[in-house]
Short mmCIF file of C-alpha atoms and ligand atoms in Angstrom, two decimals:
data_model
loop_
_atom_site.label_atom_id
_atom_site.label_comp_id
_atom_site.label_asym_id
_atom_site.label_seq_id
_atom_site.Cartn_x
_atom_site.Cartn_y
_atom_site.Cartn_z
CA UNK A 265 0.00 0.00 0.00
CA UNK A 266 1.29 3.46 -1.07
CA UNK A 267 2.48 5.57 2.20
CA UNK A 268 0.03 7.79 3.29
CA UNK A 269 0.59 11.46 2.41
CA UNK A 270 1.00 14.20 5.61
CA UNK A 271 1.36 17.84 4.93
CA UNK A 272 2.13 20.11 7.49
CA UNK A 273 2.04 23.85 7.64
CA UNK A 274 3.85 25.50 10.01
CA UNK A 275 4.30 28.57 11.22
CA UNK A 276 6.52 30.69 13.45
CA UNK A 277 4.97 29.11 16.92
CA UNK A 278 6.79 25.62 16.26
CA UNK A 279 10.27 27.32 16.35
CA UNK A 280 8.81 28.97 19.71
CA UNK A 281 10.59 26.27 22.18
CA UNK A 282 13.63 26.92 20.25
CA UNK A 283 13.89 30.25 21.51
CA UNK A 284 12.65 32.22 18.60
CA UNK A 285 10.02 34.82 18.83
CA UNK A 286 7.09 34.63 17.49
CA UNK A 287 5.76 37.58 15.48
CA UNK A 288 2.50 38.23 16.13
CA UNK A 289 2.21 37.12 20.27
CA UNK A 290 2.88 39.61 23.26
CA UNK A 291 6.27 39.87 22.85
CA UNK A 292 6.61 38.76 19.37
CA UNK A 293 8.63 40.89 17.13
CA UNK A 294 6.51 43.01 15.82
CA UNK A 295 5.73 44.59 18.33
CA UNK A 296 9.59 45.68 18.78
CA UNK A 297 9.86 46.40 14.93
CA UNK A 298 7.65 47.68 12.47
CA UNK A 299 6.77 46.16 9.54
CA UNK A 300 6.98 48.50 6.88
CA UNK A 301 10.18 49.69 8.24
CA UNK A 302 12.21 46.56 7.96
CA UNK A 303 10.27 43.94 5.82
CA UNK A 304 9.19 45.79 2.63
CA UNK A 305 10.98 46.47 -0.50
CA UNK A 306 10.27 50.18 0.24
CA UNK A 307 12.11 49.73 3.81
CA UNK A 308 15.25 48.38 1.58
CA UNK A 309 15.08 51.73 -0.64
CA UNK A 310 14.91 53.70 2.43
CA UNK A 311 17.32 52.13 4.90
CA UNK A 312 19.15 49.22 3.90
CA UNK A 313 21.42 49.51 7.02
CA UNK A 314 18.39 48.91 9.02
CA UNK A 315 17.12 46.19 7.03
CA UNK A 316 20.06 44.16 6.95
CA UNK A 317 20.70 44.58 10.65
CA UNK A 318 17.55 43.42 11.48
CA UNK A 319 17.83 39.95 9.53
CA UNK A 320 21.35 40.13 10.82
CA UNK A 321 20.18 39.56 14.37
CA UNK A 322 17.39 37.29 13.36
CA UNK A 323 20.33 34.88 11.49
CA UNK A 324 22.47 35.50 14.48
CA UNK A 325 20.15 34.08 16.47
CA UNK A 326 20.01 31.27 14.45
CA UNK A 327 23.14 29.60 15.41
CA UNK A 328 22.57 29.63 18.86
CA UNK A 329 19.21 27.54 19.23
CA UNK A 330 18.07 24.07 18.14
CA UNK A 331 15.38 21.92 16.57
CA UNK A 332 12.49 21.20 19.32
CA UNK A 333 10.76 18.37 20.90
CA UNK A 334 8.29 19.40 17.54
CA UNK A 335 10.51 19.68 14.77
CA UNK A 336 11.74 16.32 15.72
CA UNK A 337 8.13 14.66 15.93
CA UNK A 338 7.63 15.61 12.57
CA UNK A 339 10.86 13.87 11.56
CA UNK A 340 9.70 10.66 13.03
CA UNK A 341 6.43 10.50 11.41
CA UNK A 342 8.56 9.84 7.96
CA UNK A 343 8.94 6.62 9.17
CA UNK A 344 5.69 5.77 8.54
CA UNK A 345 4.03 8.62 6.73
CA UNK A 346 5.14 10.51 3.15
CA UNK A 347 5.69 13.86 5.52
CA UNK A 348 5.87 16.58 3.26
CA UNK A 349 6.25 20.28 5.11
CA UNK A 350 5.70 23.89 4.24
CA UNK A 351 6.65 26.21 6.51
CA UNK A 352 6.49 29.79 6.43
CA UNK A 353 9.65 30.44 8.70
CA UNK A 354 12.62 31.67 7.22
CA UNK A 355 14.92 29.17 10.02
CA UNK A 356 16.44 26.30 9.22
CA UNK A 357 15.45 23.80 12.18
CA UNK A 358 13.49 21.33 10.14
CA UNK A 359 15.79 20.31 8.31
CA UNK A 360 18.61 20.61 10.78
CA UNK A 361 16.24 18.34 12.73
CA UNK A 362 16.31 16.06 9.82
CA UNK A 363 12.83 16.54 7.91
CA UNK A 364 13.52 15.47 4.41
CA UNK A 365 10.99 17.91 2.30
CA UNK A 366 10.58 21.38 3.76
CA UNK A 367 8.73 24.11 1.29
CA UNK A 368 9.74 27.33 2.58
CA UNK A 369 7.65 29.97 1.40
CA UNK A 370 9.01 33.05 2.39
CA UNK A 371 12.52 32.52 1.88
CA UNK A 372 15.83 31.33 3.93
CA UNK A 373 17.43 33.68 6.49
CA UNK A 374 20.94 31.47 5.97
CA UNK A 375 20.54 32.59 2.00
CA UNK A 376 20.73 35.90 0.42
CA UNK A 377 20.48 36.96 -2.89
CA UNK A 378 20.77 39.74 -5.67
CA UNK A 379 19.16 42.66 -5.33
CA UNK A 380 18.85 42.92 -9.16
CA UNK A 381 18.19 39.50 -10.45
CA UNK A 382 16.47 37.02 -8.22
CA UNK A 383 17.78 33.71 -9.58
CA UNK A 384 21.11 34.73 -8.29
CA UNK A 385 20.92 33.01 -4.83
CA UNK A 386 23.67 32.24 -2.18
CA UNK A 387 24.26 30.44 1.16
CA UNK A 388 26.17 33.39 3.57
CA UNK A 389 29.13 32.35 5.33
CA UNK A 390 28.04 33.26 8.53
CA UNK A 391 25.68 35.60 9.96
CA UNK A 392 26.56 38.74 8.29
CA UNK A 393 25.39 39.88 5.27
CA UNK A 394 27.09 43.38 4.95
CA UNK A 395 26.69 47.01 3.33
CA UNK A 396 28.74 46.59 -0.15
CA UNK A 397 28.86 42.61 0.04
CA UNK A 398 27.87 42.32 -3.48
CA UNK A 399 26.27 39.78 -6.36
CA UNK A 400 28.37 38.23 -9.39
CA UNK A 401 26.62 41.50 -11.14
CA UNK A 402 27.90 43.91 -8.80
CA UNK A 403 24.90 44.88 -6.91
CA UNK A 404 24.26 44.73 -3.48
CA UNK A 405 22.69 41.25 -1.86
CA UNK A 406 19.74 41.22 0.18
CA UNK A 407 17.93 38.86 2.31
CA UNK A 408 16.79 35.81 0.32
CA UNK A 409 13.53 36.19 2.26
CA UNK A 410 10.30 37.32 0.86
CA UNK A 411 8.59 40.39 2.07
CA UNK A 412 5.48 41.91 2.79
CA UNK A 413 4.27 43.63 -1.07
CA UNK A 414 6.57 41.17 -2.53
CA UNK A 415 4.70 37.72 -4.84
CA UNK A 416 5.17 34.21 -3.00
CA UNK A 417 6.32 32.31 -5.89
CA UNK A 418 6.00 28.77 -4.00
CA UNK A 419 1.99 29.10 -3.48
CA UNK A 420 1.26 27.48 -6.57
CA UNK A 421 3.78 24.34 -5.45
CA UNK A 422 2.58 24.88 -1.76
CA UNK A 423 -1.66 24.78 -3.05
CA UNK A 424 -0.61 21.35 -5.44
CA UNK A 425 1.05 19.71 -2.09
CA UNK A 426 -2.22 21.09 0.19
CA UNK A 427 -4.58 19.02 -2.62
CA UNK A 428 -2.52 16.27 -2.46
CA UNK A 429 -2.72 15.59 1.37
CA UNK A 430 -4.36 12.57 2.93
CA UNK A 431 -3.82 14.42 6.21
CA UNK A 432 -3.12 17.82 6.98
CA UNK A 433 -1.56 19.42 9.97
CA UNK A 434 -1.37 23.09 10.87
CA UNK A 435 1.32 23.96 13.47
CA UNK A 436 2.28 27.30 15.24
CA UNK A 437 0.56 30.15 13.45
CA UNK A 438 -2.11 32.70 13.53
CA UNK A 439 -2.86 32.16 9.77
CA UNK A 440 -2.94 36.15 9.66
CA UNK A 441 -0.99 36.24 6.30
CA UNK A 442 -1.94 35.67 2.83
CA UNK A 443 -1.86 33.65 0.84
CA UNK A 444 -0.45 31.09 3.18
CA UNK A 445 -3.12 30.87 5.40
CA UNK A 446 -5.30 30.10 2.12
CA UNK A 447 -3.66 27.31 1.54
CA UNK A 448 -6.12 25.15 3.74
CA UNK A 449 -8.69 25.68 1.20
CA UNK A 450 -6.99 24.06 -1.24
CA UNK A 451 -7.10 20.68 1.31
CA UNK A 452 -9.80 17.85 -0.34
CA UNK A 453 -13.22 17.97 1.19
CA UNK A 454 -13.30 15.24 3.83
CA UNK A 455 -9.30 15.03 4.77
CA UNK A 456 -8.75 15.35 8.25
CA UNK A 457 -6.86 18.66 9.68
CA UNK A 458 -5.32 19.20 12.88
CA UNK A 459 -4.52 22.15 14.34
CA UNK A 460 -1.88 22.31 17.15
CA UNK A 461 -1.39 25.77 18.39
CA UNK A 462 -2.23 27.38 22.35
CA UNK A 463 -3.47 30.43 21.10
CA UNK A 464 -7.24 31.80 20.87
CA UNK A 465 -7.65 31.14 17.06
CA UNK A 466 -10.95 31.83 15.28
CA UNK A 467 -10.71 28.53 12.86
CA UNK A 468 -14.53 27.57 13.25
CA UNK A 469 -14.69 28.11 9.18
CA UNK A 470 -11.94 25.28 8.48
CA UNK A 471 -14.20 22.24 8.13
CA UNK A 472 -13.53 18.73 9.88
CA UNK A 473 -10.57 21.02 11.95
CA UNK A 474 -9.27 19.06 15.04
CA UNK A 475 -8.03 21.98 17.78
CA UNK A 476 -5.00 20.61 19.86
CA UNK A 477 -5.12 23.35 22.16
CA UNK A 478 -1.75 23.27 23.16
CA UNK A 479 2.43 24.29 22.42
CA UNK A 480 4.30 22.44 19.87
CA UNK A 481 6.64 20.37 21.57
CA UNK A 482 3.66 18.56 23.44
CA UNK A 483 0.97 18.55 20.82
CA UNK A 484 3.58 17.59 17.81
CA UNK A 485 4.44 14.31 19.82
CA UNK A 486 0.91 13.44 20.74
CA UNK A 487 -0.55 13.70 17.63
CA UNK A 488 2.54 11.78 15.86
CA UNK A 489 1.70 9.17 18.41
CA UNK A 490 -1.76 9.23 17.56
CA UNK A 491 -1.35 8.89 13.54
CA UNK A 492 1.14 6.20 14.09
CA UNK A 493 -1.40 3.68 16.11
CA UNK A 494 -3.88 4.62 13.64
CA UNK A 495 -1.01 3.36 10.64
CA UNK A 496 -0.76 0.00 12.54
N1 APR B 626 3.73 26.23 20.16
C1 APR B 626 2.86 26.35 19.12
N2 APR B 626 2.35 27.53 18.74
C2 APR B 626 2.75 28.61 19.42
C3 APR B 626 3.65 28.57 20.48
C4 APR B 626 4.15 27.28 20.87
N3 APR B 626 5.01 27.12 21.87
N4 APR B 626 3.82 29.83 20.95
C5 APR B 626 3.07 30.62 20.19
N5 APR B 626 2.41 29.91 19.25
C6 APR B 626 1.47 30.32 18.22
C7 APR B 626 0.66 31.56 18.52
O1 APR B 626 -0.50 31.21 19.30
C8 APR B 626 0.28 32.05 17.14
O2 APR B 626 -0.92 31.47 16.68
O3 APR B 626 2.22 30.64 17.08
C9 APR B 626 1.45 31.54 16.27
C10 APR B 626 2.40 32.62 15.80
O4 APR B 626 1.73 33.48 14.93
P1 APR B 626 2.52 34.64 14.18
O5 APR B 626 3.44 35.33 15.12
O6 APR B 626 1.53 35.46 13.44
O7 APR B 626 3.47 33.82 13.17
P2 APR B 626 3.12 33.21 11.74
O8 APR B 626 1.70 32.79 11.67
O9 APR B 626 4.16 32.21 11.43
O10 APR B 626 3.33 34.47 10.82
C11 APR B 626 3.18 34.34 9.42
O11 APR B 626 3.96 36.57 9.12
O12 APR B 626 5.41 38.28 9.71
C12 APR B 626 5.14 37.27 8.82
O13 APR B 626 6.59 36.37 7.26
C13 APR B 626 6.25 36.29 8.63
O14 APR B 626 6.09 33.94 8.10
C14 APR B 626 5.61 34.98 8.94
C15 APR B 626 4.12 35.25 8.70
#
C-alpha cells in the first residue's frame, strides 16, 4: 500500500521552544519592529542599514538555538508517513532536525540573494550579510527572504502539495498572512486537519478542523503518536 501522504504547515509558533520569537504574540517581534520599516521592498530603498541589521540579528540568532521536541516529531512521522512540510519560517530547524521535504515559502534567512536579479541566490558564510557585500553582477545582496508587497512564488507548489494531502496538519501560526493561510482551502473535502497551536484562534470556518489546544513540543508528539497507532 502506497504511504500515506502528511502535509504540514507550520508557522513561526513551532520554532517557539527553540527560543525564537514569534511575530504576532505579546512579545513577538513586531511589536519591537515595524513592519513597513524593515520587511518591505520600500524599507530596503529607504534604509538598507536597518534592514540588513535586522535579519542580521534574526540569522544571528540562528546559530545559537536548536530543533524542538516538535521539529523532531515531525521527523519521526517519515517513518511511517510521506511527511511533506511547508513552513512559512525563514529558520532552518526542520531540516537541521532532519525533515527530508521542507517548502519554505518566504525565503531562507541562511541565503541571500541579488538585489537585481532574483535567480542569483547564495548560502552566507556566517551571519553577516554586509553594506557593499555584493552579487556576481555587482549589486548589493539582500535577504533571500520574501517580504510583505513582494509575490510568494512557492503558493502554486505549496496549493498542489495542500490538494494532495491525505492528512493535513497546521502547526504554530495565527494564519494572519496571505496567501499562506489560504492554503487550507486548497485541502480535499473530507481530509482530516489538525490544528496544534495554544493560542485563541478563530478557525470555526476550516471544516472537519481538530483543535489541539496546546504548544508544539507537546501537541507535535501526541498527535505523531496518535497517527502512528492509527497506521498499525
Ligand atoms: N507552540 C505552538 N504555537 C505557538 C507557540 C508554541 N510554543 N507559541 C506561540 N504559538 C502560536 C501563537 O499562538 C500564534 O498562533 O504561534 C502563532 C504565531 O503566529 P505569528 O506570530 O503570526 O506567526 P506566523 O503565523 O508564522 O506568521 C506568518 O507573518 O510576519 C510574517 O513572514 C512572517 O512567516 C511569517 C508570517
Amino acid at each position: 500500500m502506497p504511504e500515506k501522504r502528511v502535509v504540514v504547515l507550520t508557522g513561526a509558533g513551532v520554532s517557539a521552544e527553540s527560543g525564537i520569537k514569534t511575530f504576532r504574540d505579546s512579545g513577538g517581534l513586531w511589536e519591537d519592529y515595524d513592519i513597513m520599516d524593515v520587511a518591505t521592498p520600500e524599507a530596503w530603498e529607504r534604509n538598507q542599514e536597518l534592514v540588513l541589521d535586522f535579519y542580521n540579528q534574526r540569522r544571528k540568532q540562528l546559530y545559537e538555538v536548536e530543533p524542538n521536541d516538535a521539529h523532531y516529531a515531525l521527523v519521526d512521522l517519515e517513518k511511517d508517513f510521506d511527511v511533506q512540510i511547508i513552513t512559512q519560517n525563514v529558520d532552518d530547524l526542520h531540516e537541521r532536525a532532519g525533515s527530508s521535504n521542507v517548502m519554505h515559502l518566504h525565503g531562507e534567512l541562511k541565503k541571500v540573494r541579488s538585489s537585481v536579479d532574483e535567480r542569483l541566490v547564495y548560502d552566507l558564510d556566517g551571519w553577516e550579510l554586509k553594506p557593499g557585500d555584493r552579487c556576481e553582477k555587482g549589486a548589493q545582496l539582500r535577504p533571500h527572504i520574501v517580504w510583505f508587497g513582494e509575490p510568494v512564488d512557492m503558493i502554486p507548489a505549496a496549493a498542489e502539495l495542500s490538494n494532495s494531502a491525505d492528512i493535513y496538519v497546521i502547526i504554530g501560526t495565527s494564519l494572519n498572512v496571505y496567501p499562506a493561510a489560504g492554503l487550507v482551502s486548497y485541502v480535499r473535502p473530507g481530509t482530516p486537519i489538525y490544528l496544534i497551536d495554544p493560542g485563541e484562534l478563530s478557525v470555526g470556518h476550516i471544516p472537519g478542523l481538530t483543535f489541539i489546544r496546546e504548544k508544539a513540543g507537546t501537541g507535535t508528539k501526541k498527535l505523531v503518536s496518535e497517527l502512528k497507532k492509527d497506521h498499525t
